[in-house]
C-alpha positions as a printed Julia matrix, in Angstrom:
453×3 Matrix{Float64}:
 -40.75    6.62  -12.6
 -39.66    8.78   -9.06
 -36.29    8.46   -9.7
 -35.05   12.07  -10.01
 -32.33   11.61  -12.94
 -32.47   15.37  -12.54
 -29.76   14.83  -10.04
 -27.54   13.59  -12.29
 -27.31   17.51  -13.95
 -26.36   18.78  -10.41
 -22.91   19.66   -9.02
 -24.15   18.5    -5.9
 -24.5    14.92   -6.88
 -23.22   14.02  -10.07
 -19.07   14.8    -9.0
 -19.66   12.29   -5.81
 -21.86    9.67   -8.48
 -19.28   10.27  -10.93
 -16.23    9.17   -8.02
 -18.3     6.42   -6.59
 -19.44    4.71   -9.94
 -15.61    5.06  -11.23
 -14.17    3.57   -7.66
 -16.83    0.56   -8.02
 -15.35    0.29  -11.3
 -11.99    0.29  -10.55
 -12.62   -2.48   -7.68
 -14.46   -5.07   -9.91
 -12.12   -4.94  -12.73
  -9.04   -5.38  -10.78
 -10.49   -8.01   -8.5
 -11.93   -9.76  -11.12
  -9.18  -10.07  -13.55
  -6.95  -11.04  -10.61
  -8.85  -14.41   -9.77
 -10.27  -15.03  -13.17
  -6.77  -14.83  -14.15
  -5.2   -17.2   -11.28
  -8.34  -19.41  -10.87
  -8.24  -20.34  -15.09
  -4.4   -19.19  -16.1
  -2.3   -19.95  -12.82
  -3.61  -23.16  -11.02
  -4.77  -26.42  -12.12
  -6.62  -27.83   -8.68
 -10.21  -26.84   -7.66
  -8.81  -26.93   -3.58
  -6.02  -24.14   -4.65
  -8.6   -22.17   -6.62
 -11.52  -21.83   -4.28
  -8.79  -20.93   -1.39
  -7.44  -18.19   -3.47
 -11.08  -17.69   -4.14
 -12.05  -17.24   -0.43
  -8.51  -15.45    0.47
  -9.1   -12.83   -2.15
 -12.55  -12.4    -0.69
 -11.47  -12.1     2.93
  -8.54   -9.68    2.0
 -11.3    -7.43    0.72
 -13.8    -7.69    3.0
 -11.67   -7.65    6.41
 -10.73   -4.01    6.38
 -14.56   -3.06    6.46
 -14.73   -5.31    9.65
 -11.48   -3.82   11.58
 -11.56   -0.4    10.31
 -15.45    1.06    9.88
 -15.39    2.45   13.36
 -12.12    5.01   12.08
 -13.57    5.34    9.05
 -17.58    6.08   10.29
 -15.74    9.03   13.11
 -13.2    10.5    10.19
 -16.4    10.65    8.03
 -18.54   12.38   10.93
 -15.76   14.6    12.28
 -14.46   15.69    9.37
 -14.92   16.86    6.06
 -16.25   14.24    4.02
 -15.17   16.05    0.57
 -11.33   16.22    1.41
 -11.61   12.33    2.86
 -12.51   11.7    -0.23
  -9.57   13.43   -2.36
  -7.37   11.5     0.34
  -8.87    8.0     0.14
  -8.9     8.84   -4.4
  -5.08    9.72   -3.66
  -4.39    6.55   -2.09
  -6.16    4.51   -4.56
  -3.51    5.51   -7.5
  -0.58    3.94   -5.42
  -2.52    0.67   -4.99
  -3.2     0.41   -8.45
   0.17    1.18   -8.69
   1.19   -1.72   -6.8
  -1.99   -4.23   -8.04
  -1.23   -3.38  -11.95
   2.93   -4.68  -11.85
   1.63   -7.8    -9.78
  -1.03   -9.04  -12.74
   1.93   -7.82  -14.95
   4.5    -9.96  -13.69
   1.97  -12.74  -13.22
   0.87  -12.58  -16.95
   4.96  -12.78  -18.29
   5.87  -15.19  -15.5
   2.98  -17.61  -17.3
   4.18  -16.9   -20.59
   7.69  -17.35  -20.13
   8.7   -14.41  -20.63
  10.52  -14.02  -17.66
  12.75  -17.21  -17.93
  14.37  -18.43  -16.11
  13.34  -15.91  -13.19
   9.01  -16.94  -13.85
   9.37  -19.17  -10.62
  11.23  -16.69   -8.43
   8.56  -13.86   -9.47
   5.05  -15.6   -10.1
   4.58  -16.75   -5.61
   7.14  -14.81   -4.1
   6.23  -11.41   -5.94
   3.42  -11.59   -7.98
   1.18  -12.83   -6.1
   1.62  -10.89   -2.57
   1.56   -7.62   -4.92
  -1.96   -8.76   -6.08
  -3.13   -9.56   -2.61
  -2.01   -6.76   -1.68
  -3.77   -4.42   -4.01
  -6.92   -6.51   -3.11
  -6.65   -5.66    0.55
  -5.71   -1.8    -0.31
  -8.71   -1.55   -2.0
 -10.92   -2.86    0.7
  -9.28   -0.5     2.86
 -10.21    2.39    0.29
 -13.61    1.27   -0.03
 -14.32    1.28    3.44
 -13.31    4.78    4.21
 -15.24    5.35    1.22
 -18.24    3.57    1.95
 -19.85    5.55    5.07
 -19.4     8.91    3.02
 -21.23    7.77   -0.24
 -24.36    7.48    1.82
 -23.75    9.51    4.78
 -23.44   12.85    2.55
 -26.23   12.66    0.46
 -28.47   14.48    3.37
 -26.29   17.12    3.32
 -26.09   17.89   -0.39
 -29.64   16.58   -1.35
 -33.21   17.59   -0.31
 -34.98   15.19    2.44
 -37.53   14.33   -0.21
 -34.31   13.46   -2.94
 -32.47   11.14   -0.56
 -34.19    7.74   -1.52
 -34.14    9.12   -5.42
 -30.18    9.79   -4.53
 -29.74    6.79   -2.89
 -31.55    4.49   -5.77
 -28.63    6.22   -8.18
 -25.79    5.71   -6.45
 -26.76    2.21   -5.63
 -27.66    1.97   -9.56
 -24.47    3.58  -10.72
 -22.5     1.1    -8.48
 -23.73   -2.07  -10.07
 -23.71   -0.25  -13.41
 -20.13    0.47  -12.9
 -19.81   -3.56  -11.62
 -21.54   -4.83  -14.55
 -18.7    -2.5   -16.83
 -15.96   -3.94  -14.38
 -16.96   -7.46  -14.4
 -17.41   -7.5   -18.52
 -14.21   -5.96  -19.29
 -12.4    -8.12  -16.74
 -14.01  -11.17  -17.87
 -13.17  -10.78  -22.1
  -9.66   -8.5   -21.88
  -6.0    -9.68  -21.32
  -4.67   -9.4   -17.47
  -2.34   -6.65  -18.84
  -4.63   -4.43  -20.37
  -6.43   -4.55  -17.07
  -3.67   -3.46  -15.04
  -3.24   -0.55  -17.42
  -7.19    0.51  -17.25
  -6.9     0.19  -13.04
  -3.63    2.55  -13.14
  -6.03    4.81  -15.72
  -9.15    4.86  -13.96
  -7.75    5.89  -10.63
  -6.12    8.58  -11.96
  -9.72    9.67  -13.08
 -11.44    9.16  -10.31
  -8.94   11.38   -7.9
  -9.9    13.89  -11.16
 -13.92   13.68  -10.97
 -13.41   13.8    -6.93
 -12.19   17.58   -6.86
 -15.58   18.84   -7.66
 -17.33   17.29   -5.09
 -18.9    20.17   -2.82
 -17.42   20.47    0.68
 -19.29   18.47    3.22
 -18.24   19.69    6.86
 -18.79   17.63    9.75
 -22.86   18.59   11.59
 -21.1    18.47   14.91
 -18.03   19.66   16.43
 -14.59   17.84   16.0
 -13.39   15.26   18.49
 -11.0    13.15   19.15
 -10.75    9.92   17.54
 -10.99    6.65   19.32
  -7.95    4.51   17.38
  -8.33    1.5    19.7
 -10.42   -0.57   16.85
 -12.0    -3.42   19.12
 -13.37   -0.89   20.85
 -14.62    1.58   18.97
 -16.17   -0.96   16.89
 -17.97   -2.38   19.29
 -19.29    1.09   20.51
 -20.24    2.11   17.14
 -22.61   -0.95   16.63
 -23.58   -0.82   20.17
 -24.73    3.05   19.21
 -27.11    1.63   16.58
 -29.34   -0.27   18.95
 -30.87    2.7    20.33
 -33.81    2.73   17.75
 -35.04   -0.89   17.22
 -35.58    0.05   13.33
 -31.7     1.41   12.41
 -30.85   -2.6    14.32
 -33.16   -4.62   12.22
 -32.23   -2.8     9.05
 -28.89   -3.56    9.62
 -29.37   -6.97   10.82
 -31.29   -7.49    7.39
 -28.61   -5.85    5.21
 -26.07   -8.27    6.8
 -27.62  -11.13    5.74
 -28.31  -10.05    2.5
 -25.0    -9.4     1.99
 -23.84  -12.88    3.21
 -25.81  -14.12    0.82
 -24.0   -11.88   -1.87
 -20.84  -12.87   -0.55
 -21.38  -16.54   -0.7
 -22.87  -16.25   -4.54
 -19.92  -14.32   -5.82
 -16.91  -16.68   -4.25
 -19.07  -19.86   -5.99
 -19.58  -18.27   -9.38
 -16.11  -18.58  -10.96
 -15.87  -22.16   -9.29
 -19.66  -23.11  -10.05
 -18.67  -21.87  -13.47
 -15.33  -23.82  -14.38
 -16.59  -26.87  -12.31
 -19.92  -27.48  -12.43
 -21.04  -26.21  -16.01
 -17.66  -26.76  -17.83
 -17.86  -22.94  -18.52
 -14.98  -20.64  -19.44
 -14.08  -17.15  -17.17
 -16.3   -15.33  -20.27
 -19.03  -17.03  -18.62
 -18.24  -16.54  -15.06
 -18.09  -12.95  -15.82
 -21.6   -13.18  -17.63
 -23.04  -14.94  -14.52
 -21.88  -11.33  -12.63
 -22.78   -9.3   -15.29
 -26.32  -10.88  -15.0
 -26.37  -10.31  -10.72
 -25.06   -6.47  -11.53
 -27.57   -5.52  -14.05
 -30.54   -7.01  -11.52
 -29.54   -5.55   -8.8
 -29.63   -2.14  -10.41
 -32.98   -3.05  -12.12
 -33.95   -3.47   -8.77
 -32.82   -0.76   -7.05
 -34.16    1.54   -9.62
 -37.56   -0.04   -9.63
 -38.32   -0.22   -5.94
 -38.19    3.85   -5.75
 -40.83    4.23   -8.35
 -43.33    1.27   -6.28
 -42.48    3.66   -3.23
 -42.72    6.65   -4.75
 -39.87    8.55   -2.9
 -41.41    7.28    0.47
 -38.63    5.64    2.68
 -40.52    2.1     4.03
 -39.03   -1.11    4.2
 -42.84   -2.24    3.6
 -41.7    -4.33    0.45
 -38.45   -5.96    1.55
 -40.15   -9.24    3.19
 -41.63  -10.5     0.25
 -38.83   -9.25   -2.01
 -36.5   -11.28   -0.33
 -38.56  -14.05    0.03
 -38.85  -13.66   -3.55
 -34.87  -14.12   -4.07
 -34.64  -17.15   -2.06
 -37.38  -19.04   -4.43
 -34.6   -18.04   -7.47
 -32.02  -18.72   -5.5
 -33.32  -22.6    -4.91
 -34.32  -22.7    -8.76
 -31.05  -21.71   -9.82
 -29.77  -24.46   -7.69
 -32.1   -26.77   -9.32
 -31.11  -25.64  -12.86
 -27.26  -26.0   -12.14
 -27.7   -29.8   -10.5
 -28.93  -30.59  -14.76
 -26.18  -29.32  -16.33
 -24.27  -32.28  -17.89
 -20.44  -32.18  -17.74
 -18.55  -31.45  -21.11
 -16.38  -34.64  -22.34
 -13.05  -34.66  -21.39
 -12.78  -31.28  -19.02
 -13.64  -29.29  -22.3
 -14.67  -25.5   -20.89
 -17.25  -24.27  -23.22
 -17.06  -20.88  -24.58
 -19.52  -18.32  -23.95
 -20.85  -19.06  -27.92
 -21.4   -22.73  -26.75
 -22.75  -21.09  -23.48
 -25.64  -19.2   -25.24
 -26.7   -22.41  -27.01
 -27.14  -24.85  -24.42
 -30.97  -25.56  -23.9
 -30.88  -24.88  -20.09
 -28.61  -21.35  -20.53
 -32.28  -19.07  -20.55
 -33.81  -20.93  -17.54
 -30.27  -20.48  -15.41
 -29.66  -17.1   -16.59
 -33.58  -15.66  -16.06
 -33.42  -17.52  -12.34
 -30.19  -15.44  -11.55
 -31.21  -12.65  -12.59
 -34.41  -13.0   -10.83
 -31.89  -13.66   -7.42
 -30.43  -10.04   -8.37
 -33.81   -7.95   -9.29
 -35.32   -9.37   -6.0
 -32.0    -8.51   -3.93
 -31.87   -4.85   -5.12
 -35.76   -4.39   -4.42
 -34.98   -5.37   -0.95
 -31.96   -3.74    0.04
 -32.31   -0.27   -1.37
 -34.59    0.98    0.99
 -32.77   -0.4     4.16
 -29.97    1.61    3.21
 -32.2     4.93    3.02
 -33.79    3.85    6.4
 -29.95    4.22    7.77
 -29.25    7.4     6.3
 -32.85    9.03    6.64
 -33.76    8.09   10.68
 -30.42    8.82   12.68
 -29.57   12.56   12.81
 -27.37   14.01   10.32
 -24.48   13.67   12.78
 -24.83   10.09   13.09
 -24.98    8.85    9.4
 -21.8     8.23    8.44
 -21.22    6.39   11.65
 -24.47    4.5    11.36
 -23.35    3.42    7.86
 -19.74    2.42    9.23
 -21.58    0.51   12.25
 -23.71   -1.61    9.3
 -19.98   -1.89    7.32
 -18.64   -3.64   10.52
 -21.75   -5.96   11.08
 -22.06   -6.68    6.97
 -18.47   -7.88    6.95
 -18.39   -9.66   10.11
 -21.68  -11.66    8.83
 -20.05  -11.89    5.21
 -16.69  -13.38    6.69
 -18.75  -15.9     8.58
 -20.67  -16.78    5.77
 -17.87  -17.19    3.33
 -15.72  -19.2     6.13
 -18.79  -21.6     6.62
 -19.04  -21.91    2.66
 -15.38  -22.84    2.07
 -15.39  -25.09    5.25
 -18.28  -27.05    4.15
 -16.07  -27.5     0.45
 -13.31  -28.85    2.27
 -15.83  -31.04    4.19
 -16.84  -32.32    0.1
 -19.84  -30.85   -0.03
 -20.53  -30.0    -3.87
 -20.19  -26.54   -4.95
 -23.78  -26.66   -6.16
 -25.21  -27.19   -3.35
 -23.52  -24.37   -1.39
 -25.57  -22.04   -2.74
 -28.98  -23.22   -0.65
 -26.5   -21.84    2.03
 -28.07  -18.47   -0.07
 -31.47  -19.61    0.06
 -31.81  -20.1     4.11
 -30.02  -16.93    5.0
 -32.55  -15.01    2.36
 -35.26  -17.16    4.89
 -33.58  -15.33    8.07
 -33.44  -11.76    6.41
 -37.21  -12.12    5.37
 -38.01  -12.59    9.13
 -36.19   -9.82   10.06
 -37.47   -7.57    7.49
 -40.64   -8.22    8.64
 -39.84   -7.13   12.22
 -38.31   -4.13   10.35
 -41.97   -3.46    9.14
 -43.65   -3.91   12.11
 -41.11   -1.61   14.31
 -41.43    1.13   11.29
 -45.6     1.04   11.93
 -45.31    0.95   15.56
 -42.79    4.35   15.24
 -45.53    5.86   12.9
 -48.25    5.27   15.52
 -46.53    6.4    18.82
 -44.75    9.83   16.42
 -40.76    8.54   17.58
 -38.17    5.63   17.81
 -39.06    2.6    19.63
 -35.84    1.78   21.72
 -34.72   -2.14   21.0
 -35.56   -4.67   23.64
C-alpha cells in the first residue's frame, strides 16, 4: 500500500491529524449522545423524534452553508495555524455549554430535579444542547477549509493524496470511536468526555507548524450572501474543480439523508435499541475509511477521479440492497427494542450489515480523490477558499436533501423507503463523475484547465 503512514512520525502532519481526528471525535460523540439520548430517553412519538432528528441535523449543517465564504478568506488570508488555536479555543466553551444541557436533561428524566424537571428539561436543556450542536457546526466549518487547504503547504506535491487519504481515514476513525462510545455510555459521562476532549484538542493544536497565508492580506468581504455566492462562482473557472464539487455534494446528500434515517430506521423499522443505531454508524465509519485508504493504493499516489463512476455506482447497488434487506425485517411483538445481543442473532443481521458497509467502502473509494482534485488543481492561494466554496455547495445540497427526506415522512412515506432517495442521488453523482473523468482527460491532452461551459 501508497499510503505514506510515514507522515504520521512528522511534526508537519501528525499535530494537525492529531487536532482534526480529536475535533471529529469530539463532534460525533456529543451529537450522537444528544439525539440517541432524546430520540430513545426523552420522547415517545416517531413525528417528535425524526423533527429533532432533522433540527439537530440542520443546526449542524447550516453554519457550513452561511459561513464558508468567512471561513474559506480567514483561512486564505491568514494564518491557518493560529485559526486553528482560535476555532480549538472556542470549542472548550461550547462543550462547556453542550455538556450542562445533556446534564440537566439526564437528572430532569430521572427526577432528580423535582419538582423543577419540567421547568429545566424544554426551556433549558434542550436550547443548551441545540445550541452546542450549532457551535460545533460553526467550529467545524472554520475548521474544515484548513484541514485540506494546508496540507500543500506542509506536505510534498507527491504526499498530498497519501495526506489526504489519512486525514480522511483518521476522521471516520475518530467517528467510528465517537459513534461507539456515544452509542453504549451514559449521557453524563459523555458530557464529561466532550468537556475533556476539547481541552485536548486546543493541547495537540499548539504544535501545528505555522501556515501563513501564499498571498497578501485583504480585506474581508463580511456581507455572507455575497461572498458566498462569489466564492462558488470562483470555482467555475476550471470545469474539473465544478464537477468535483458538484459530485462531492451529492455524495454528501446522500450521507446526510442515511445518517438522519439510521436512529429512526433503527428504533422503527427493526425494533432495534440506540446500541444498534450506533453499530449501523460504526459500520458506515469503518467503510468509509476502508475506502479511503484503499483507493490511494489502486491509484498509487496519482490524483484521478478515474475510479469514482463506478465506485459510486457501486454504492447505489448497496444502497438499494440494504433497502431490500430492511423491507424483511419482521417487527418485534409488542414494541419490544431488541438489544444489540438479539441484534447479532437475527438471521438477516450479516446480509444488512455487509450491504451497509458495502454503501460506506464504495462512498470512501469515490470521494477521496475529489477532495485531492480540490486541493491539488487550484493554486495554493485558492485552496482553502476552493474547499469553503465546496462547504457552501455540500451543505446547501445536504439541507435540500434532508428537507425533501423529512417532507416526504410527513407526507407518510415509510422510513424504509427514504433511503432509495440515497440510491438515485448516488445515480446523479455517477453521471457527474463521469464528466469529471472526461474533463480531467481532455485537461491532460490540451496541457491546462478547460474553462466550464
Amino acid at each position: 500500500m501508497t499510503t505514506s503512514t510515514h507522515l504520521l512520525h512528522r511534526r508537519r502532519f501528525l499535530p494537525l491529524f492529531a487536532t482534526q481526528l480529536l475535533g471529529a471525535f469530539n463532534d460525533n460523540l456529543y451529537k450522537n449522545a444528544a439525539v440517541f439520548f432524546v430520540v430513545y430517553g426523552v420522547f415517545n412519538s416517531e413525528k417528535s423524534e425524526a423533527i429533532f432528528s432533522a433540527v439537530a441535523s440542520a443546526l449542524f449543517i447550516v453554519p457550513f452553508f452561511i459561513l464558508s465564504a468567512l471561513a474559506g478568506q480567514l483561512a486564505d488570508m491568514r494564518d491557518k495555524a493560529q485559526i486553528i488555536r482560535w476555532v480549538k479555543l472556542a470549542e472548550i466553551g461550547i462543550m462547556i455549554a453542550g455538556g450542562a444541557g445533556l446534564v440537566i436533561a439526564w437528572q430532569a428524566k430521572h427526577g432528580i430535579l423535582e419538582p423543577w424537571q419540567d421547568m429545566l428539561l424544554m426551556p433549558v436543556a434542550m436550547p443548551l444542547i441545540l445550541f452546542a450542536l450549532l457551535g460545533m457546526g460553526i467550529h467545524s466549518t472554520f475548521f474544515g477549509p484548513i484541514k485540506y487547504a494546508i496540507l500543500p503547504q506542509h506536505l510534498k506535491s507527491e504526499e498530498v493524496l497519501a495526506g489526504t487519504g489519512l486525514v480522511e481515514a483518521g476522521t471516520y476513525i475518530a467517528i467510528l470511536a465517537g459513534t461507539i462510545l456515544a452509542g453504549f455510555i451514559p449521557v453524563e459521562w459523555a458530557a464529561a468526555g466532550v468537556f475533556v476532549t476539547a481541552l485536548v484538542g486546543y493541547g495537540t493544536c499548539l504544535s501545528v507548524p505555522p501556515a501563513p497565508p501564499q498571498e497578501e492580506a485583504q480585506p474581508l468581504d463580511f456581507h455572507i450572501l455575497r461572498a458566498s455566492a462569489q466564492l462558488v462562482r470562483n470555482t467555475m473557472h476550471d470545469r474539473r474543480v465544478f464537477l468535483a464539487i458538484a459530485s462531492i455534494s451529492f455524495f454528501w446528500t446522500v450521507g446526510a439523508v442515511l445518517f438522519i434515517e439510521f436512529p429512526l430506521l433503527a428504533k422503527r423499522v427493526l425494533c432495534a435499541s440506540k446500541e444498534v443505531a450506533s453499530l449501523f454508524l460504526v459500520i458506515f465509519s469503518i467503510g468509509v475509511a476502508l475506502g479511503s485508504v484503499s483507493i490511494n493504493a489502486l491509484l498509487k499516489g496519482k490524483v484521478s477521479a478515474r475510479y469514482s463512476p463506478p465506485s459510486v455506482l457501486v454504492m447505489a447497488l448497496f444502497v438499494v440492497a440494504f433497502q431490500q434487506v430492511c423491507t424483511r425485517f419482521p417487527a418485534t411483538v409488542d414494541g419490544h427494542l431488541m438489544s444489540i445481543g438479539e441484534f447479532m442473532h437475527h438471521p438477516l443481521t450479516p446480509l444488512l450489515l455487509a450491504t451497509l458497509g458495502g454503501i460506506a467502502v464504495a462512498g470512501g473509494m469515490f470521494v477521496v480523490p475529489l477532495y485531492a482534485f480540490l486541493t491539488t488543481i487550484v493554486d495554493k492561494s485558492q485552496t482553502a477558499r476552493t474547499i469553503a466554496a465546496n462547504n457552501v455547495v455540500n451543505s446547501g445540497a445536504m439541507v435540500v436533501g434532508a428537507a425533501i427526506a423529512v417532507g416526504l415522512g410527513a407526507a407518510g412515506v415509510e422510513i424504509v423507503d427514504l433511503v432509495l432517495i440515497s440510491a438515485a442521488m448516488c445515480l446523479i453523482s455517477a453521471w457527474l463523475a463521469i464528466l469529471l473523468v472526461r474533463a480531467e482527460r481532455e485537461a491532460e491532452i490540451n496541457g491546462g484547465p478547460r474553462p466550464f461551459a
